[in-house]
């Protein structure tokens, strides 16, 4: 028996929808478990970090990418390869500093919020997709790039776009190792 050609794409879409619904249930449960939004945000970040430190191996194996030589290449790789591979979207990248160590990933469409209309008024400081920040931070740390990753704008909070800020914490020359 042969499979129909659209079946793989259909399964991928079902898997993404299942993930998004499951993620929504996870956030809802965390909101029940923790009174403060800051605690929920921290928990989502920790979970994402744990996912990121494990996901990087899968990413490197499946993508067969070469080593990035600059922070700019790294930011582009995150946007054009990683986001596309795991979330099916490609954010745009902009550099936010003259030093070249601060970047923004701007998502026109955030698949994690497909089934979310708005945050409840009592959860105004909740960062619903904070898991993504942890994933990025964890994955970068595993390739020896310390970074601070935060949401700068969020459509769920009324902003025009969803924007994730990445600030690399070391100068590029700090990454080079001396060879003996």
PDB file of C-alpha atoms in Angstrom:
ATOM      1  CA  UNK A   1       0.000   0.000   0.000  1.00  0.00           C
ATOM      2  CA  UNK A   2       1.225   3.469  -0.726  1.00  0.00           C
ATOM      3  CA  UNK A   3       0.683   6.542   1.369  1.00  0.00           C
ATOM      4  CA  UNK A   4      -0.897   9.633  -0.032  1.00  0.00           C
ATOM      5  CA  UNK A   5       1.620  12.454  -0.626  1.00  0.00           C
ATOM      6  CA  UNK A   6      -0.171  14.942   1.661  1.00  0.00           C
ATOM      7  CA  UNK A   7      -0.220  12.622   4.649  1.00  0.00           C
ATOM      8  CA  UNK A   8       3.124  13.693   6.161  1.00  0.00           C
ATOM      9  CA  UNK A   9       2.185  17.364   5.996  1.00  0.00           C
ATOM     10  CA  UNK A  10      -1.207  16.561   7.539  1.00  0.00           C
ATOM     11  CA  UNK A  11       0.446  14.676  10.418  1.00  0.00           C
ATOM     12  CA  UNK A  12       2.852  17.577  10.928  1.00  0.00           C
ATOM     13  CA  UNK A  13      -0.065  20.010  11.159  1.00  0.00           C
ATOM     14  CA  UNK A  14      -1.900  17.766  13.622  1.00  0.00           C
ATOM     15  CA  UNK A  15       1.263  17.435  15.726  1.00  0.00           C
ATOM     16  CA  UNK A  16       1.724  21.224  15.783  1.00  0.00           C
ATOM     17  CA  UNK A  17      -1.909  21.776  16.775  1.00  0.00           C
ATOM     18  CA  UNK A  18      -1.628  19.131  19.483  1.00  0.00           C
ATOM     19  CA  UNK A  19       1.527  20.796  20.794  1.00  0.00           C
ATOM     20  CA  UNK A  20      -0.134  24.237  20.823  1.00  0.00           C
ATOM     21  CA  UNK A  21      -3.199  22.926  22.650  1.00  0.00           C
ATOM     22  CA  UNK A  22      -1.048  21.011  25.128  1.00  0.00           C
ATOM     23  CA  UNK A  23       1.086  24.104  25.695  1.00  0.00           C
ATOM     24  CA  UNK A  24      -2.046  26.143  26.416  1.00  0.00           C
ATOM     25  CA  UNK A  25      -3.163  23.555  28.972  1.00  0.00           C
ATOM     26  CA  UNK A  26       0.314  23.640  30.565  1.00  0.00           C
ATOM     27  CA  UNK A  27       0.237  27.432  30.927  1.00  0.00           C
ATOM     28  CA  UNK A  28      -3.315  27.283  32.316  1.00  0.00           C
ATOM     29  CA  UNK A  29      -2.213  24.718  34.921  1.00  0.00           C
ATOM     30  CA  UNK A  30       0.811  26.791  35.894  1.00  0.00           C
ATOM     31  CA  UNK A  31      -1.483  29.797  36.356  1.00  0.00           C
ATOM     32  CA  UNK A  32      -3.566  27.691  38.750  1.00  0.00           C
ATOM     33  CA  UNK A  33      -0.469  26.457  40.596  1.00  0.00           C
ATOM     34  CA  UNK A  34       1.215  29.869  40.975  1.00  0.00           C
ATOM     35  CA  UNK A  35      -0.435  33.068  42.123  1.00  0.00           C
ATOM     36  CA  UNK A  36       2.210  35.421  40.719  1.00  0.00           C
ATOM     37  CA  UNK A  37       2.818  35.850  37.000  1.00  0.00           C
ATOM     38  CA  UNK A  38       6.551  36.184  37.709  1.00  0.00           C
ATOM     39  CA  UNK A  39       6.563  32.647  39.114  1.00  0.00           C
ATOM     40  CA  UNK A  40       4.768  31.291  36.035  1.00  0.00           C
ATOM     41  CA  UNK A  41       7.195  33.179  33.775  1.00  0.00           C
ATOM     42  CA  UNK A  42      10.191  31.764  35.664  1.00  0.00           C
ATOM     43  CA  UNK A  43       8.777  28.238  35.491  1.00  0.00           C
ATOM     44  CA  UNK A  44       8.177  28.513  31.735  1.00  0.00           C
ATOM     45  CA  UNK A  45      11.709  29.845  31.270  1.00  0.00           C
ATOM     46  CA  UNK A  46      13.196  26.945  33.266  1.00  0.00           C
ATOM     47  CA  UNK A  47      11.166  24.413  31.282  1.00  0.00           C
ATOM     48  CA  UNK A  48      12.247  26.017  28.023  1.00  0.00           C
ATOM     49  CA  UNK A  49      15.863  26.050  29.136  1.00  0.00           C
ATOM     50  CA  UNK A  50      15.708  22.315  29.845  1.00  0.00           C
ATOM     51  CA  UNK A  51      14.179  21.715  26.429  1.00  0.00           C
ATOM     52  CA  UNK A  52      16.786  23.921  24.727  1.00  0.00           C
ATOM     53  CA  UNK A  53      19.783  22.117  26.204  1.00  0.00           C
ATOM     54  CA  UNK A  54      18.402  18.858  24.815  1.00  0.00           C
ATOM     55  CA  UNK A  55      16.985  20.198  21.567  1.00  0.00           C
ATOM     56  CA  UNK A  56      20.301  21.561  20.334  1.00  0.00           C
ATOM     57  CA  UNK A  57      21.595  18.035  19.649  1.00  0.00           C
ATOM     58  CA  UNK A  58      18.563  17.280  17.477  1.00  0.00           C
ATOM     59  CA  UNK A  59      18.919  20.632  15.725  1.00  0.00           C
ATOM     60  CA  UNK A  60      22.604  20.139  14.919  1.00  0.00           C
ATOM     61  CA  UNK A  61      22.026  16.572  13.703  1.00  0.00           C
ATOM     62  CA  UNK A  62      18.992  17.355  11.528  1.00  0.00           C
ATOM     63  CA  UNK A  63      20.073  20.691  10.104  1.00  0.00           C
ATOM     64  CA  UNK A  64      23.731  19.892   9.339  1.00  0.00           C
ATOM     65  CA  UNK A  65      24.599  23.575   9.747  1.00  0.00           C
ATOM     66  CA  UNK A  66      28.146  24.811   9.867  1.00  0.00           C
ATOM     67  CA  UNK A  67      29.599  26.755  12.788  1.00  0.00           C
ATOM     68  CA  UNK A  68      28.437  30.357  12.936  1.00  0.00           C
ATOM     69  CA  UNK A  69      31.259  32.898  12.823  1.00  0.00           C
ATOM     70  CA  UNK A  70      29.372  35.881  14.241  1.00  0.00           C
ATOM     71  CA  UNK A  71      26.438  36.790  16.416  1.00  0.00           C
ATOM     72  CA  UNK A  72      24.642  37.959  13.303  1.00  0.00           C
ATOM     73  CA  UNK A  73      25.007  34.539  11.673  1.00  0.00           C
ATOM     74  CA  UNK A  74      23.800  32.914  14.882  1.00  0.00           C
ATOM     75  CA  UNK A  75      20.684  35.103  15.037  1.00  0.00           C
ATOM     76  CA  UNK A  76      19.953  34.373  11.372  1.00  0.00           C
ATOM     77  CA  UNK A  77      20.393  30.633  11.991  1.00  0.00           C
ATOM     78  CA  UNK A  78      17.936  30.735  14.887  1.00  0.00           C
ATOM     79  CA  UNK A  79      15.352  32.574  12.793  1.00  0.00           C
ATOM     80  CA  UNK A  80      15.760  30.977   9.378  1.00  0.00           C
ATOM     81  CA  UNK A  81      16.521  27.392  10.350  1.00  0.00           C
ATOM     82  CA  UNK A  82      15.508  26.628  13.946  1.00  0.00           C
ATOM     83  CA  UNK A  83      12.184  28.475  14.058  1.00  0.00           C
ATOM     84  CA  UNK A  84      11.263  27.148  10.626  1.00  0.00           C
ATOM     85  CA  UNK A  85      12.235  23.594  11.603  1.00  0.00           C
ATOM     86  CA  UNK A  86      10.403  23.443  14.917  1.00  0.00           C
ATOM     87  CA  UNK A  87       7.586  25.992  14.692  1.00  0.00           C
ATOM     88  CA  UNK A  88       7.063  26.373  10.953  1.00  0.00           C
ATOM     89  CA  UNK A  89       7.589  30.157  10.986  1.00  0.00           C
ATOM     90  CA  UNK A  90      10.490  32.369   9.973  1.00  0.00           C
ATOM     91  CA  UNK A  91      10.888  35.518  12.064  1.00  0.00           C
ATOM     92  CA  UNK A  92      12.692  38.523  10.677  1.00  0.00           C
ATOM     93  CA  UNK A  93      15.948  39.509  12.355  1.00  0.00           C
ATOM     94  CA  UNK A  94      17.125  43.000  13.177  1.00  0.00           C
ATOM     95  CA  UNK A  95      20.301  44.116  14.903  1.00  0.00           C
ATOM     96  CA  UNK A  96      19.640  46.491  17.787  1.00  0.00           C
ATOM     97  CA  UNK A  97      23.136  47.607  18.766  1.00  0.00           C
ATOM     98  CA  UNK A  98      26.239  49.127  17.270  1.00  0.00           C
ATOM     99  CA  UNK A  99      28.314  46.469  19.044  1.00  0.00           C
ATOM    100  CA  UNK A 100      26.458  43.770  17.084  1.00  0.00           C
ATOM    101  CA  UNK A 101      25.490  41.703  20.114  1.00  0.00           C
ATOM    102  CA  UNK A 102      21.773  42.565  20.409  1.00  0.00           C
ATOM    103  CA  UNK A 103      19.187  41.190  18.008  1.00  0.00           C
ATOM    104  CA  UNK A 104      15.427  41.015  17.734  1.00  0.00           C
ATOM    105  CA  UNK A 105      13.436  38.156  16.278  1.00  0.00           C
ATOM    106  CA  UNK A 106      10.157  39.600  15.023  1.00  0.00           C
ATOM    107  CA  UNK A 107       7.353  37.106  14.536  1.00  0.00           C
ATOM    108  CA  UNK A 108       4.461  38.093  12.316  1.00  0.00           C
ATOM    109  CA  UNK A 109       2.747  34.887  13.376  1.00  0.00           C
ATOM    110  CA  UNK A 110       3.378  33.077  16.651  1.00  0.00           C
ATOM    111  CA  UNK A 111       2.043  29.522  16.419  1.00  0.00           C
ATOM    112  CA  UNK A 112       1.985  29.104  20.206  1.00  0.00           C
ATOM    113  CA  UNK A 113      -0.892  31.587  20.439  1.00  0.00           C
ATOM    114  CA  UNK A 114      -3.076  30.177  17.649  1.00  0.00           C
ATOM    115  CA  UNK A 115      -5.842  29.329  20.110  1.00  0.00           C
ATOM    116  CA  UNK A 116      -5.380  32.283  22.495  1.00  0.00           C
ATOM    117  CA  UNK A 117      -7.370  35.449  21.984  1.00  0.00           C
ATOM    118  CA  UNK A 118      -6.101  37.555  24.874  1.00  0.00           C
ATOM    119  CA  UNK A 119      -4.657  37.253  28.336  1.00  0.00           C
ATOM    120  CA  UNK A 120      -7.010  37.686  31.294  1.00  0.00           C
ATOM    121  CA  UNK A 121      -6.803  41.133  32.907  1.00  0.00           C
ATOM    122  CA  UNK A 122      -5.545  39.627  36.180  1.00  0.00           C
ATOM    123  CA  UNK A 123      -2.632  38.033  34.270  1.00  0.00           C
ATOM    124  CA  UNK A 124      -1.358  41.223  32.617  1.00  0.00           C
ATOM    125  CA  UNK A 125       2.309  40.523  33.427  1.00  0.00           C
ATOM    126  CA  UNK A 126       2.197  36.904  32.248  1.00  0.00           C
ATOM    127  CA  UNK A 127       4.640  36.181  29.457  1.00  0.00           C
ATOM    128  CA  UNK A 128       2.611  33.398  27.830  1.00  0.00           C
ATOM    129  CA  UNK A 129       5.342  32.242  25.419  1.00  0.00           C
ATOM    130  CA  UNK A 130       8.268  32.562  27.826  1.00  0.00           C
ATOM    131  CA  UNK A 131       9.111  28.933  27.079  1.00  0.00           C
ATOM    132  CA  UNK A 132      10.613  30.139  23.777  1.00  0.00           C
ATOM    133  CA  UNK A 133      13.062  32.411  25.603  1.00  0.00           C
ATOM    134  CA  UNK A 134      14.242  29.513  27.737  1.00  0.00           C
ATOM    135  CA  UNK A 135      14.613  27.225  24.712  1.00  0.00           C
ATOM    136  CA  UNK A 136      16.768  29.765  22.877  1.00  0.00           C
ATOM    137  CA  UNK A 137      18.875  30.526  25.960  1.00  0.00           C
ATOM    138  CA  UNK A 138      19.418  26.833  26.741  1.00  0.00           C
ATOM    139  CA  UNK A 139      20.361  25.926  23.183  1.00  0.00           C
ATOM    140  CA  UNK A 140      22.780  28.850  22.907  1.00  0.00           C
ATOM    141  CA  UNK A 141      24.401  27.959  26.208  1.00  0.00           C
ATOM    142  CA  UNK A 142      25.055  24.435  24.960  1.00  0.00           C
ATOM    143  CA  UNK A 143      27.093  25.864  22.081  1.00  0.00           C
ATOM    144  CA  UNK A 144      28.956  28.105  24.562  1.00  0.00           C
ATOM    145  CA  UNK A 145      27.091  31.327  23.837  1.00  0.00           C
ATOM    146  CA  UNK A 146      25.782  33.016  26.956  1.00  0.00           C
ATOM    147  CA  UNK A 147      22.756  35.126  26.149  1.00  0.00           C
ATOM    148  CA  UNK A 148      19.909  36.986  27.766  1.00  0.00           C
ATOM    149  CA  UNK A 149      16.626  36.272  25.979  1.00  0.00           C
ATOM    150  CA  UNK A 150      13.449  38.222  26.740  1.00  0.00           C
ATOM    151  CA  UNK A 151      10.159  39.212  25.178  1.00  0.00           C
ATOM    152  CA  UNK A 152      10.271  42.845  24.117  1.00  0.00           C
ATOM    153  CA  UNK A 153       6.796  42.993  22.569  1.00  0.00           C
ATOM    154  CA  UNK A 154       3.866  40.607  22.599  1.00  0.00           C
ATOM    155  CA  UNK A 155       0.699  40.662  20.509  1.00  0.00           C
ATOM    156  CA  UNK A 156      -1.165  39.079  23.397  1.00  0.00           C
ATOM    157  CA  UNK A 157      -0.464  42.274  25.335  1.00  0.00           C
ATOM    158  CA  UNK A 158      -1.657  44.567  22.555  1.00  0.00           C
ATOM    159  CA  UNK A 159       1.653  45.207  20.792  1.00  0.00           C
ATOM    160  CA  UNK A 160       1.788  45.357  17.000  1.00  0.00           C
ATOM    161  CA  UNK A 161       4.188  42.393  16.740  1.00  0.00           C
ATOM    162  CA  UNK A 162       5.742  39.664  18.844  1.00  0.00           C
ATOM    163  CA  UNK A 163       9.422  40.453  19.387  1.00  0.00           C
ATOM    164  CA  UNK A 164      12.024  38.371  21.189  1.00  0.00           C
ATOM    165  CA  UNK A 165      15.236  40.129  22.173  1.00  0.00           C
ATOM    166  CA  UNK A 166      18.544  38.253  22.262  1.00  0.00           C
ATOM    167  CA  UNK A 167      21.567  39.892  23.882  1.00  0.00           C
ATOM    168  CA  UNK A 168      24.814  37.964  23.624  1.00  0.00           C
ATOM    169  CA  UNK A 169      26.704  38.531  26.872  1.00  0.00           C
ATOM    170  CA  UNK A 170      30.307  38.139  25.763  1.00  0.00           C
ATOM    171  CA  UNK A 171      32.357  39.977  23.214  1.00  0.00           C
ATOM    172  CA  UNK A 172      33.129  37.895  20.081  1.00  0.00           C
ATOM    173  CA  UNK A 173      36.821  37.711  20.981  1.00  0.00           C
ATOM    174  CA  UNK A 174      35.885  36.145  24.343  1.00  0.00           C
ATOM    175  CA  UNK A 175      34.614  33.087  22.428  1.00  0.00           C
ATOM    176  CA  UNK A 176      37.947  32.289  20.797  1.00  0.00           C
ATOM    177  CA  UNK A 177      40.088  29.703  22.493  1.00  0.00           C
ATOM    178  CA  UNK A 178      43.874  29.839  22.392  1.00  0.00           C
ATOM    179  CA  UNK A 179      45.448  26.787  20.853  1.00  0.00           C
ATOM    180  CA  UNK A 180      48.731  25.535  22.174  1.00  0.00           C
TER     181      UNK A 180
END
